[in-house]
Amino acid sequence: MPTLNRFRTISRLLSWLTSAAMIALVLLALGIFANPEFARSLMLETAPAGVQIAVPPETGIVYAVLLLGCLALAAQLYLLWHMRALFVLYARGEILTNICAYRISRIGAGLLLLPLAGLIYQAGSTVLLTLGNPVGERALAISFSATGFAVCLGGALLLFIGIVMQEASRQAEENRAFI
Amino acid sequence: MEIVVRLDVMLATRKMKSRELADRIGISEPNLSLLKSGKVKGVRFETLAKICDVLECQPGDLLEAVPS
């Protein structure tokens, strides 16, 4: 019982942390949107290795890249939202319920989505940022890291664990209906 | 057809209270109440055997199939 109480306390703490992370991400995104100059310098600094940006991107391009970045942000927020919801359920003491299993499977889906969104962002942003380059020097960068692969595998695992847990909770529910 | 639980009849015949039966077969009184009212998906053979043992009856004395 003390272990469960500690688990609930830690879950409550983690739900606050994930909420704070979501707010911080949104505020950061809004801050970058409000400051296109900063966004432009950030894009030039963080351009993938080997990609030459001959002409600093225009404000329209900067906003287009930022909008593309919203895709990655949405994936992160989706993941954090379901994590937060799961921690809230754990903090309430709901552990082996159908809704917990659903949240776990959604976290898995979010983890699968995250590297994919990063991939799309990187490919799209390099195309947009090198649009001003002379013909023949425009670039399309696609990379997939070992970390991204590991995240995908972890996501797939969580997705399946969530599905299996949903089935287990359904059977437990059915079992409870038998006297 | 539907299955009707005749546990209340058997309890009345044996002059036994629900609480006593619940205690003797090791299930909670609310669960026994659900069983009496038929608001359960099913009865485990284990529970049925315990009830039959305590009430000295057959499963057929407790369950009845009636046209729905």
Coordinates of N, CA and C in Angstrom, one line a residue:
Chain A
M1 N 0.8 -1.2 0.0 CA 0.0 0.0 0.0 C 0.9 1.3 0.0
P2 N 1.9 1.3 0.8 CA 2.8 2.5 0.8 C 3.4 2.7 -0.6
T3 N 3.7 1.6 -1.3 CA 4.3 1.7 -2.6 C 3.3 2.3 -3.6
L4 N 2.0 1.9 -3.4 CA 1.0 2.4 -4.3 C 0.8 3.9 -4.0
N5 N 0.8 4.3 -2.8 CA 0.7 5.7 -2.4 C 1.8 6.5 -3.0
R6 N 3.1 6.0 -2.9 CA 4.2 6.7 -3.5 C 4.0 6.8 -5.0
F7 N 3.6 5.7 -5.6 CA 3.3 5.7 -7.1 C 2.3 6.8 -7.5
R8 N 1.3 6.9 -6.7 CA 0.3 8.0 -7.0 C 0.9 9.4 -6.8
T9 N 1.7 9.5 -5.8 CA 2.3 10.9 -5.6 C 3.2 11.2 -6.7
I10 N 4.0 10.3 -7.1 CA 5.0 10.5 -8.2 C 4.2 10.8 -9.5
S11 N 3.1 10.0 -9.7 CA 2.3 10.2 -10.9 C 1.7 11.6 -11.0
R12 N 1.3 12.1 -9.8 CA 0.7 13.5 -9.7 C 1.8 14.5 -10.1
L13 N 3.0 14.3 -9.6 CA 4.1 15.2 -9.9 C 4.4 15.1 -11.4
L14 N 4.4 13.9 -11.9 CA 4.7 13.8 -13.4 C 3.6 14.4 -14.2
S15 N 2.4 14.4 -13.7 CA 1.3 15.0 -14.5 C 1.5 16.5 -14.5
W16 N 2.0 17.1 -13.4 CA 2.3 18.5 -13.4 C 3.4 18.9 -14.3
L17 N 4.4 18.0 -14.3 CA 5.6 18.2 -15.1 C 5.2 18.2 -16.6
T18 N 4.4 17.2 -17.0 CA 4.0 17.1 -18.4 C 3.2 18.3 -18.8
S19 N 2.3 18.8 -17.9 CA 1.5 20.0 -18.1 C 2.5 21.2 -18.4
A20 N 3.5 21.3 -17.5 CA 4.4 22.4 -17.6 C 5.2 22.3 -18.9
A21 N 5.5 21.1 -19.3 CA 6.3 20.9 -20.6 C 5.4 21.3 -21.8
M22 N 4.1 21.0 -21.7 CA 3.2 21.4 -22.8 C 3.1 22.9 -22.9
I23 N 2.9 23.5 -21.7 CA 2.8 25.0 -21.7 C 4.1 25.6 -22.2
A24 N 5.2 25.1 -21.8 CA 6.5 25.6 -22.2 C 6.7 25.5 -23.7
L25 N 6.3 24.4 -24.3 CA 6.4 24.1 -25.7 C 5.6 25.1 -26.5
V26 N 4.4 25.3 -26.0 CA 3.5 26.3 -26.8 C 4.0 27.7 -26.6
L27 N 4.5 28.1 -25.4 CA 5.0 29.4 -25.3 C 6.2 29.7 -26.1
L28 N 7.1 28.6 -26.2 CA 8.3 28.7 -27.0 C 8.0 28.9 -28.5
A29 N 7.0 28.1 -28.9 CA 6.6 28.2 -30.3 C 6.0 29.6 -30.6
L30 N 5.2 30.1 -29.7 CA 4.6 31.4 -29.9 C 5.7 32.5 -29.9
G31 N 6.7 32.3 -29.0 CA 7.8 33.2 -28.9 C 8.6 33.3 -30.2
I32 N 8.8 32.1 -30.8 CA 9.5 32.0 -32.1 C 8.7 32.6 -33.2
F33 N 7.4 32.4 -33.2 CA 6.5 32.9 -34.2 C 6.5 34.5 -34.1
A34 N 6.6 35.0 -32.9 CA 6.6 36.4 -32.7 C 7.9 37.1 -33.1
N35 N 8.9 36.3 -33.3 CA 10.2 36.9 -33.5 C 10.9 36.2 -34.8
P36 N 10.5 36.6 -36.0 CA 10.9 35.9 -37.2 C 12.5 36.1 -37.4
E37 N 13.0 37.2 -36.9 CA 14.5 37.3 -37.0 C 15.2 36.3 -36.3
F38 N 14.8 36.0 -35.0 CA 15.4 35.0 -34.2 C 15.2 33.6 -34.9
A39 N 13.9 33.4 -35.4 CA 13.6 32.1 -36.1 C 14.6 31.9 -37.3
R40 N 14.8 33.0 -38.0 CA 15.7 32.9 -39.2 C 17.1 32.5 -38.8
S41 N 17.6 33.2 -37.8 CA 19.0 32.9 -37.4 C 19.1 31.4 -36.8
L42 N 18.0 31.0 -36.1 CA 18.0 29.7 -35.6 C 18.0 28.6 -36.7
M43 N 17.2 28.9 -37.8 CA 17.1 28.0 -38.9 C 18.5 27.9 -39.6
L44 N 19.2 29.0 -39.7 CA 20.5 29.0 -40.4 C 21.5 28.3 -39.6
E45 N 21.4 28.4 -38.3 CA 22.3 27.7 -37.4 C 22.1 26.2 -37.3
T46 N 20.8 25.8 -37.4 CA 20.5 24.4 -37.2 C 20.2 23.7 -38.5
A47 N 20.6 24.3 -39.6 CA 20.5 23.6 -40.9 C 21.3 22.3 -40.9
P48 N 20.8 21.2 -41.5 CA 21.5 20.0 -41.5 C 22.9 20.1 -42.1
A49 N 23.8 19.3 -41.6 CA 25.2 19.4 -42.1 C 25.2 19.1 -43.6
G50 N 26.0 19.9 -44.3 CA 26.1 19.7 -45.8 C 25.1 20.5 -46.6
V51 N 24.1 21.1 -45.9 CA 23.1 21.9 -46.6 C 23.6 23.3 -46.6
Q52 N 23.8 23.8 -47.8 CA 24.3 25.2 -47.9 C 23.0 26.1 -48.2
I53 N 22.9 27.1 -47.4 CA 21.8 28.1 -47.6 C 22.4 29.4 -48.1
A54 N 22.4 29.6 -49.4 CA 23.1 30.7 -50.1 C 22.4 32.0 -49.7
V55 N 21.1 32.1 -49.7 CA 20.4 33.3 -49.5 C 19.6 33.2 -48.2
P56 N 19.8 34.1 -47.2 CA 18.9 34.0 -46.0 C 17.5 34.0 -46.3
P57 N 16.7 33.1 -45.8 CA 15.3 33.0 -46.2 C 14.4 34.2 -45.9
E58 N 13.5 34.5 -46.8 CA 12.6 35.6 -46.6 C 11.6 35.3 -45.4
T59 N 10.9 36.4 -45.0 CA 10.0 36.2 -43.8 C 8.9 35.2 -44.2
G60 N 8.4 35.2 -45.4 CA 7.4 34.2 -45.8 C 7.9 32.8 -45.7
I61 N 9.1 32.6 -46.1 CA 9.7 31.2 -46.0 C 9.9 30.8 -44.6
V62 N 10.3 31.8 -43.8 CA 10.5 31.5 -42.3 C 9.2 31.1 -41.7
Y63 N 8.1 31.8 -42.1 CA 6.8 31.4 -41.5 C 6.4 30.0 -42.1
A64 N 6.7 29.8 -43.3 CA 6.3 28.5 -43.9 C 7.0 27.3 -43.2
V65 N 8.3 27.6 -42.9 CA 9.1 26.5 -42.1 C 8.5 26.4 -40.7
L66 N 8.2 27.5 -40.1 CA 7.6 27.5 -38.8 C 6.3 26.7 -38.8
L67 N 5.5 26.9 -39.8 CA 4.2 26.2 -39.9 C 4.5 24.7 -40.0
L68 N 5.5 24.4 -40.8 CA 5.9 22.9 -40.9 C 6.3 22.4 -39.6
G69 N 7.0 23.3 -38.8 CA 7.5 22.9 -37.5 C 6.3 22.6 -36.5
C70 N 5.2 23.2 -36.8 CA 4.0 23.0 -36.0 C 3.5 21.5 -36.1
L71 N 3.9 20.9 -37.2 CA 3.5 19.5 -37.3 C 4.3 18.6 -36.2
A72 N 5.6 19.0 -36.1 CA 6.4 18.3 -35.1 C 5.9 18.7 -33.7
L73 N 5.5 19.9 -33.6 CA 5.0 20.4 -32.3 C 3.7 19.7 -31.9
A74 N 2.9 19.5 -32.9 CA 1.6 18.8 -32.7 C 1.8 17.4 -32.2
A75 N 2.8 16.7 -32.8 CA 3.1 15.4 -32.4 C 3.6 15.3 -31.0
Q76 N 4.5 16.3 -30.6 CA 5.0 16.4 -29.2 C 3.8 16.6 -28.3
L77 N 3.0 17.6 -28.6 CA 1.8 17.9 -27.8 C 0.9 16.7 -27.6
Y78 N 0.7 16.0 -28.7 CA -0.2 14.8 -28.7 C 0.4 13.7 -27.7
L79 N 1.7 13.5 -27.8 CA 2.3 12.6 -26.9 C 2.2 13.0 -25.4
L80 N 2.6 14.3 -25.2 CA 2.5 14.8 -23.8 C 1.1 14.8 -23.3
W81 N 0.1 15.1 -24.1 CA -1.3 15.1 -23.7 C -1.7 13.8 -23.1
H82 N -1.4 12.7 -23.9 CA -1.8 11.4 -23.4 C -0.9 10.9 -22.2
M83 N 0.3 11.4 -22.2 CA 1.2 11.1 -21.0 C 0.5 11.7 -19.8
R84 N 0.2 13.0 -19.9 CA -0.4 13.7 -18.8 C -1.7 13.0 -18.3
A85 N -2.5 12.6 -19.3 CA -3.8 12.0 -19.0 C -3.6 10.7 -18.2
L86 N -2.5 9.9 -18.7 CA -2.2 8.6 -18.0 C -1.7 8.9 -16.6
F87 N -0.9 9.9 -16.4 CA -0.4 10.2 -15.0 C -1.5 10.7 -14.1
V88 N -2.5 11.4 -14.7 CA -3.6 11.8 -13.9 C -4.4 10.6 -13.4
L89 N -4.6 9.6 -14.4 CA -5.3 8.4 -14.0 C -4.6 7.6 -12.9
Y90 N -3.3 7.5 -13.1 CA -2.5 6.8 -12.1 C -2.5 7.5 -10.7
A91 N -2.5 8.9 -10.8 CA -2.6 9.6 -9.5 C -3.9 9.4 -8.8
R92 N -5.0 9.1 -9.6 CA -6.3 8.8 -9.0 C -6.4 7.4 -8.5
G93 N -5.4 6.6 -8.9 CA -5.4 5.2 -8.4 C -5.9 4.2 -9.5
E94 N -6.3 4.8 -10.6 CA -6.8 3.9 -11.7 C -5.6 3.3 -12.5
I95 N -5.4 2.0 -12.3 CA -4.1 1.5 -12.9 C -4.5 0.5 -14.1
L96 N -5.3 -0.5 -13.8 CA -5.5 -1.5 -14.8 C -6.9 -1.4 -15.4
T97 N -7.2 -0.2 -15.8 CA -8.5 0.1 -16.5 C -8.4 0.2 -18.0
N98 N -9.5 0.1 -18.6 CA -9.5 0.2 -20.1 C -9.0 1.5 -20.6
I99 N -9.3 2.6 -19.9 CA -8.9 3.9 -20.3 C -7.4 4.1 -20.2
C100 N -6.8 3.4 -19.1 CA -5.3 3.5 -19.0 C -4.7 2.8 -20.2
A101 N -5.2 1.6 -20.5 CA -4.7 0.9 -21.7 C -4.8 1.7 -22.9
Y102 N -5.9 2.4 -23.1 CA -6.1 3.3 -24.3 C -5.0 4.3 -24.3
R103 N -4.8 5.0 -23.2 CA -3.8 6.0 -23.1 C -2.4 5.5 -23.4
I104 N -2.1 4.3 -23.0 CA -0.7 3.7 -23.2 C -0.6 3.5 -24.7
S105 N -1.6 3.0 -25.4 CA -1.5 2.7 -26.8 C -1.4 4.0 -27.6
R106 N -2.1 5.1 -27.1 CA -1.9 6.4 -27.8 C -0.5 7.0 -27.6
I107 N 0.1 6.7 -26.4 CA 1.5 7.2 -26.2 C 2.4 6.5 -27.2
G108 N 2.1 5.2 -27.4 CA 2.9 4.4 -28.3 C 2.8 5.0 -29.7
A109 N 1.5 5.3 -30.1 CA 1.3 5.9 -31.4 C 2.0 7.3 -31.5
G110 N 2.0 8.0 -30.4 CA 2.7 9.3 -30.4 C 4.2 9.2 -30.6
L111 N 4.7 8.2 -30.0 CA 6.2 7.9 -30.1 C 6.5 7.5 -31.5
L112 N 5.6 6.8 -32.2 CA 5.8 6.4 -33.6 C 5.7 7.6 -34.5
L113 N 4.9 8.5 -34.1 CA 4.6 9.7 -34.9 C 5.8 10.7 -34.8
L114 N 6.4 10.8 -33.7 CA 7.4 11.8 -33.4 C 8.6 11.8 -34.4
P115 N 9.3 10.6 -34.6 CA 10.4 10.6 -35.6 C 9.9 10.9 -37.0
L116 N 8.6 10.5 -37.3 CA 8.0 10.7 -38.6 C 7.8 12.2 -38.9
A117 N 7.3 12.9 -37.8 CA 7.1 14.3 -37.9 C 8.4 15.0 -38.1
G118 N 9.4 14.6 -37.4 CA 10.7 15.2 -37.5 C 11.3 15.0 -38.9
L119 N 11.1 13.8 -39.4 CA 11.5 13.5 -40.8 C 10.9 14.5 -41.8
I120 N 9.6 14.6 -41.7 CA 8.8 15.5 -42.6 C 9.3 16.9 -42.4
Y121 N 9.5 17.3 -41.2 CA 9.9 18.7 -40.9 C 11.3 19.0 -41.6
Q122 N 12.2 18.0 -41.3 CA 13.6 18.2 -41.9 C 13.6 18.3 -43.4
A123 N 12.9 17.3 -44.0 CA 12.8 17.3 -45.5 C 12.2 18.6 -46.0
G124 N 11.0 19.0 -45.4 CA 10.3 20.2 -45.9 C 11.1 21.4 -45.7
S125 N 11.7 21.5 -44.5 CA 12.4 22.8 -44.2 C 13.7 23.0 -45.0
T126 N 14.4 21.9 -45.4 CA 15.6 22.0 -46.2 C 15.2 22.5 -47.6
V127 N 14.1 21.9 -48.1 CA 13.6 22.3 -49.4 C 13.2 23.8 -49.4
L128 N 12.5 24.2 -48.4 CA 12.1 25.7 -48.3 C 13.3 26.6 -48.1
L129 N 14.2 26.2 -47.2 CA 15.3 27.1 -46.9 C 16.3 27.2 -48.1
T130 N 16.3 26.2 -49.0 CA 17.3 26.3 -50.1 C 16.6 26.7 -51.4
L131 N 15.3 27.1 -51.3 CA 14.6 27.5 -52.5 C 15.3 28.7 -53.2
G132 N 15.9 29.6 -52.4 CA 16.6 30.7 -52.9 C 17.9 30.4 -53.5
N133 N 18.4 29.2 -53.4 CA 19.7 28.8 -53.9 C 19.6 28.7 -55.5
P134 N 20.7 28.9 -56.2 CA 20.7 28.7 -57.6 C 20.2 27.2 -58.0
V135 N 19.7 27.1 -59.1 CA 19.2 25.8 -59.6 C 20.4 24.8 -59.5
G136 N 20.2 23.6 -59.0 CA 21.3 22.7 -58.9 C 21.9 22.7 -57.5
E137 N 21.6 23.7 -56.7 CA 22.2 23.8 -55.3 C 21.1 23.7 -54.3
R138 N 19.8 23.4 -54.8 CA 18.8 23.2 -53.8 C 18.9 21.8 -53.2
A139 N 18.4 21.7 -52.0 CA 18.6 20.4 -51.3 C 17.3 19.9 -50.7
L140 N 17.4 18.6 -50.5 CA 16.3 17.9 -49.8 C 17.0 16.9 -48.8
A141 N 17.0 17.2 -47.6 CA 17.7 16.4 -46.6 C 16.7 15.4 -45.9
I142 N 17.1 14.2 -45.9 CA 16.2 13.2 -45.2 C 17.2 12.3 -44.4
S143 N 17.0 12.3 -43.1 CA 17.9 11.5 -42.2 C 17.0 10.8 -41.2
F144 N 17.5 9.6 -40.8 CA 16.8 8.8 -39.8 C 17.9 8.3 -38.9
S145 N 17.9 8.7 -37.6 CA 18.9 8.3 -36.7 C 18.6 7.0 -36.0
A146 N 19.6 6.5 -35.3 CA 19.4 5.2 -34.6 C 18.5 5.5 -33.4
T147 N 18.6 6.7 -32.9 CA 17.7 7.1 -31.7 C 16.2 7.1 -32.2
G148 N 16.0 7.7 -33.4 CA 14.7 7.8 -34.0 C 14.1 6.4 -34.2
F149 N 15.0 5.5 -34.6 CA 14.6 4.1 -34.8 C 14.2 3.4 -33.5
A150 N 15.0 3.7 -32.5 CA 14.8 3.2 -31.1 C 13.4 3.7 -30.6
V151 N 13.2 5.0 -30.8 CA 11.9 5.6 -30.4 C 10.8 5.0 -31.1
C152 N 10.9 4.7 -32.4 CA 9.9 4.0 -33.1 C 9.6 2.6 -32.6
L153 N 10.6 1.9 -32.3 CA 10.5 0.5 -31.7 C 9.8 0.6 -30.4
G154 N 10.2 1.5 -29.5 CA 9.6 1.7 -28.2 C 8.1 2.1 -28.4
G155 N 7.8 2.9 -29.4 CA 6.5 3.4 -29.6 C 5.6 2.2 -30.1
A156 N 6.1 1.4 -31.0 CA 5.4 0.2 -31.4 C 5.1 -0.8 -30.3
L157 N 6.1 -0.9 -29.4 CA 6.0 -1.8 -28.2 C 4.9 -1.3 -27.3
L158 N 4.9 0.0 -27.0 CA 3.9 0.6 -26.2 C 2.5 0.5 -26.8
L159 N 2.5 0.6 -28.1 CA 1.2 0.5 -28.8 C 0.6 -0.9 -28.6
F160 N 1.4 -1.9 -28.8 CA 1.0 -3.3 -28.6 C 0.6 -3.6 -27.2
I161 N 1.5 -3.1 -26.2 CA 1.2 -3.3 -24.8 C -0.2 -2.7 -24.5
G162 N -0.4 -1.5 -25.0 CA -1.7 -0.8 -24.8 C -2.9 -1.7 -25.3
I163 N -2.7 -2.2 -26.5 CA -3.8 -3.0 -27.1 C -4.0 -4.3 -26.3
V164 N -2.9 -4.9 -25.9 CA -3.1 -6.1 -25.1 C -3.7 -5.8 -23.7
M165 N -3.3 -4.7 -23.1 CA -3.9 -4.3 -21.9 C -5.4 -4.0 -22.0
Q166 N -5.8 -3.4 -23.1 CA -7.2 -3.2 -23.4 C -8.0 -4.5 -23.4
E167 N -7.4 -5.5 -24.0 CA -8.1 -6.8 -24.1 C -8.1 -7.4 -22.7
A168 N -7.0 -7.3 -21.9 CA -6.9 -7.8 -20.6 C -8.0 -7.1 -19.7
S169 N -8.1 -5.8 -19.8 CA -9.0 -5.1 -18.9 C -10.5 -5.5 -19.3
R170 N -10.7 -5.7 -20.6 CA -12.0 -6.1 -21.0 C -12.4 -7.5 -20.4
Q171 N -11.4 -8.4 -20.4 CA -11.6 -9.7 -19.9 C -11.8 -9.6 -18.3
A172 N -11.1 -8.8 -17.7 CA -11.2 -8.6 -16.2 C -12.6 -8.0 -15.9
E173 N -13.0 -7.1 -16.8 CA -14.4 -6.5 -16.6 C -15.5 -7.6 -16.7
E174 N -15.3 -8.4 -17.7 CA -16.2 -9.5 -17.9 C -16.2 -10.5 -16.8
N175 N -15.0 -10.8 -16.3 CA -14.8 -11.7 -15.2 C -15.5 -11.2 -13.9
R176 N -15.5 -9.8 -13.7 CA -16.1 -9.2 -12.6 C -17.7 -9.4 -12.6
A177 N -18.2 -9.6 -13.8 CA -19.7 -9.8 -14.0 C -20.1 -11.2 -13.6
F178 N -19.1 -12.1 -13.3 CA -19.5 -13.4 -12.9 C -19.3 -13.5 -11.4
I179 N -20.3 -14.2 -10.8 CA -20.3 -14.3 -9.3 C -19.7 -15.7 -9.0
Chain B
M1 N -35.7 -18.1 -24.4 CA -35.6 -18.6 -23.1 C -34.6 -17.7 -22.3
E2 N -35.0 -17.6 -21.0 CA -34.0 -16.9 -20.1 C -33.9 -17.7 -18.8
I3 N -32.8 -17.5 -18.2 CA -32.5 -18.2 -16.9 C -32.9 -17.3 -15.7
V4 N -33.7 -17.9 -14.9 CA -34.2 -17.1 -13.7 C -33.6 -17.8 -12.5
V5 N -33.0 -17.0 -11.6 CA -32.4 -17.5 -10.4 C -33.5 -17.6 -9.3
R6 N -33.6 -18.8 -8.7 CA -34.7 -19.1 -7.7 C -34.0 -19.2 -6.3
L7 N -33.0 -18.4 -6.1 CA -32.3 -18.5 -4.8 C -33.1 -18.0 -3.7
D8 N -33.9 -17.0 -3.9 CA -34.7 -16.4 -2.8 C -35.7 -17.5 -2.3
V9 N -36.3 -18.3 -3.3 CA -37.2 -19.3 -2.9 C -36.5 -20.3 -2.0
M10 N -35.3 -20.7 -2.5 CA -34.6 -21.8 -1.7 C -34.2 -21.2 -0.3
L11 N -33.8 -20.0 -0.3 CA -33.5 -19.4 1.0 C -34.7 -19.4 2.0
A12 N -35.8 -19.0 1.4 CA -37.1 -19.0 2.2 C -37.4 -20.4 2.7
T13 N -37.3 -21.4 1.8 CA -37.5 -22.8 2.2 C -36.6 -23.3 3.3
R14 N -35.3 -22.9 3.2 CA -34.4 -23.3 4.2 C -34.3 -22.4 5.4
K15 N -35.2 -21.4 5.4 CA -35.3 -20.4 6.5 C -33.9 -19.8 6.8
M16 N -33.2 -19.4 5.7 CA -31.8 -18.9 5.9 C -31.8 -17.5 5.4
K17 N -31.0 -16.6 6.1 CA -30.9 -15.2 5.6 C -29.8 -15.1 4.6
S18 N -29.9 -14.1 3.7 CA -28.9 -13.9 2.7 C -27.5 -13.7 3.3
R19 N -27.5 -12.9 4.4 CA -26.2 -12.6 5.0 C -25.5 -13.9 5.5
E20 N -26.3 -14.9 6.0 CA -25.7 -16.1 6.5 C -25.1 -16.9 5.3
L21 N -25.9 -17.0 4.2 CA -25.5 -17.7 3.0 C -24.2 -17.1 2.5
A22 N -24.2 -15.7 2.4 CA -23.0 -15.0 1.9 C -21.8 -15.3 2.7
D23 N -22.0 -15.3 4.0 CA -20.8 -15.6 4.9 C -20.3 -17.0 4.7
R24 N -21.3 -18.0 4.6 CA -20.9 -19.4 4.5 C -20.3 -19.8 3.1
I25 N -20.7 -19.1 2.1 CA -20.1 -19.4 0.7 C -18.9 -18.5 0.4
G26 N -18.7 -17.5 1.2 CA -17.5 -16.6 1.1 C -17.6 -15.6 0.0
I27 N -18.9 -15.1 -0.3 CA -19.0 -13.9 -1.2 C -19.7 -12.8 -0.5
S28 N -19.5 -11.6 -1.1 CA -20.1 -10.4 -0.4 C -21.6 -10.4 -0.5
E29 N -22.3 -9.7 0.4 CA -23.7 -9.7 0.4 C -24.3 -8.9 -0.8
P30 N -23.6 -7.8 -1.2 CA -24.1 -7.2 -2.5 C -24.0 -8.1 -3.7
N31 N -22.9 -8.9 -3.7 CA -22.8 -9.8 -4.9 C -23.9 -10.9 -4.8
L32 N -24.2 -11.4 -3.6 CA -25.3 -12.3 -3.5 C -26.6 -11.7 -3.9
S33 N -26.8 -10.5 -3.5 CA -28.0 -9.7 -3.9 C -28.1 -9.6 -5.4
L34 N -27.0 -9.4 -6.1 CA -27.0 -9.3 -7.5 C -27.4 -10.6 -8.1
L35 N -26.8 -11.7 -7.5 CA -27.1 -13.0 -8.0 C -28.6 -13.4 -7.8
K36 N -29.1 -13.0 -6.7 CA -30.6 -13.3 -6.4 C -31.5 -12.5 -7.4
S37 N -31.0 -11.3 -7.8 CA -31.9 -10.6 -8.7 C -31.6 -10.9 -10.2
G38 N -30.6 -11.8 -10.4 CA -30.3 -12.2 -11.7 C -29.5 -11.2 -12.6
K39 N -29.0 -10.2 -11.9 CA -28.3 -9.1 -12.6 C -26.8 -9.4 -12.7
V40 N -26.5 -10.7 -13.1 CA -25.1 -11.1 -13.3 C -25.0 -11.7 -14.7
K41 N -23.8 -11.7 -15.2 CA -23.6 -12.4 -16.5 C -23.6 -13.9 -16.4
G42 N -23.1 -14.4 -15.2 CA -23.1 -15.8 -15.0 C -22.7 -16.1 -13.6
V43 N -22.8 -17.4 -13.3 CA -22.4 -18.0 -12.0 C -21.3 -19.0 -12.2
R44 N -20.2 -18.8 -11.4 CA -19.2 -19.8 -11.5 C -19.6 -21.2 -10.9
F45 N -19.1 -22.3 -11.5 CA -19.5 -23.6 -11.0 C -19.1 -23.7 -9.5
E46 N -18.0 -23.0 -9.2 CA -17.5 -23.1 -7.8 C -18.5 -22.5 -6.8
T47 N -19.0 -21.3 -7.2 CA -20.0 -20.6 -6.4 C -21.3 -21.5 -6.3
L48 N -21.7 -22.0 -7.5 CA -22.9 -22.8 -7.5 C -22.8 -24.0 -6.6
A49 N -21.6 -24.7 -6.7 CA -21.4 -25.9 -5.8 C -21.5 -25.5 -4.4
K50 N -20.9 -24.4 -4.0 CA -20.9 -23.9 -2.6 C -22.3 -23.7 -2.1
I51 N -23.1 -23.0 -3.0 CA -24.5 -22.7 -2.6 C -25.3 -24.0 -2.5
C52 N -25.1 -24.9 -3.4 CA -25.8 -26.2 -3.4 C -25.4 -27.0 -2.1
D53 N -24.1 -26.9 -1.7 CA -23.6 -27.6 -0.5 C -24.3 -27.0 0.7
V54 N -24.4 -25.7 0.8 CA -24.9 -25.0 2.0 C -26.4 -25.2 2.1
L55 N -27.1 -25.1 0.9 CA -28.6 -25.2 0.9 C -29.1 -26.6 0.7
E56 N -28.1 -27.5 0.6 CA -28.4 -29.0 0.3 C -29.5 -29.1 -0.8
C57 N -29.1 -28.6 -1.9 CA -30.0 -28.7 -3.1 C -29.2 -29.0 -4.3
Q58 N -29.9 -29.1 -5.5 CA -29.3 -29.3 -6.8 C -29.3 -28.0 -7.6
P59 N -28.4 -27.9 -8.5 CA -28.4 -26.6 -9.3 C -29.7 -26.4 -10.0
G60 N -30.4 -27.4 -10.3 CA -31.8 -27.3 -10.9 C -32.8 -26.7 -10.0
D61 N -32.5 -26.8 -8.7 CA -33.4 -26.1 -7.7 C -33.2 -24.6 -7.7
L62 N -32.1 -24.2 -8.1 CA -31.7 -22.8 -8.0 C -31.9 -22.0 -9.4
L63 N -31.8 -22.8 -10.5 CA -31.9 -22.1 -11.8 C -33.1 -22.7 -12.5
E64 N -33.8 -21.8 -13.2 CA -35.0 -22.3 -14.0 C -35.0 -21.5 -15.4
A65 N -35.2 -22.3 -16.4 CA -35.3 -21.7 -17.8 C -36.8 -21.4 -18.1
V66 N -37.0 -20.1 -18.3 CA -38.4 -19.7 -18.6 C -38.5 -19.0 -20.0
P67 N -39.6 -19.1 -20.7 CA -39.7 -18.4 -22.0 C -39.6 -16.9 -21.8
S68 N -38.8 -16.2 -22.6 CA -38.6 -14.8 -22.4 C -39.8 -14.0 -23.1

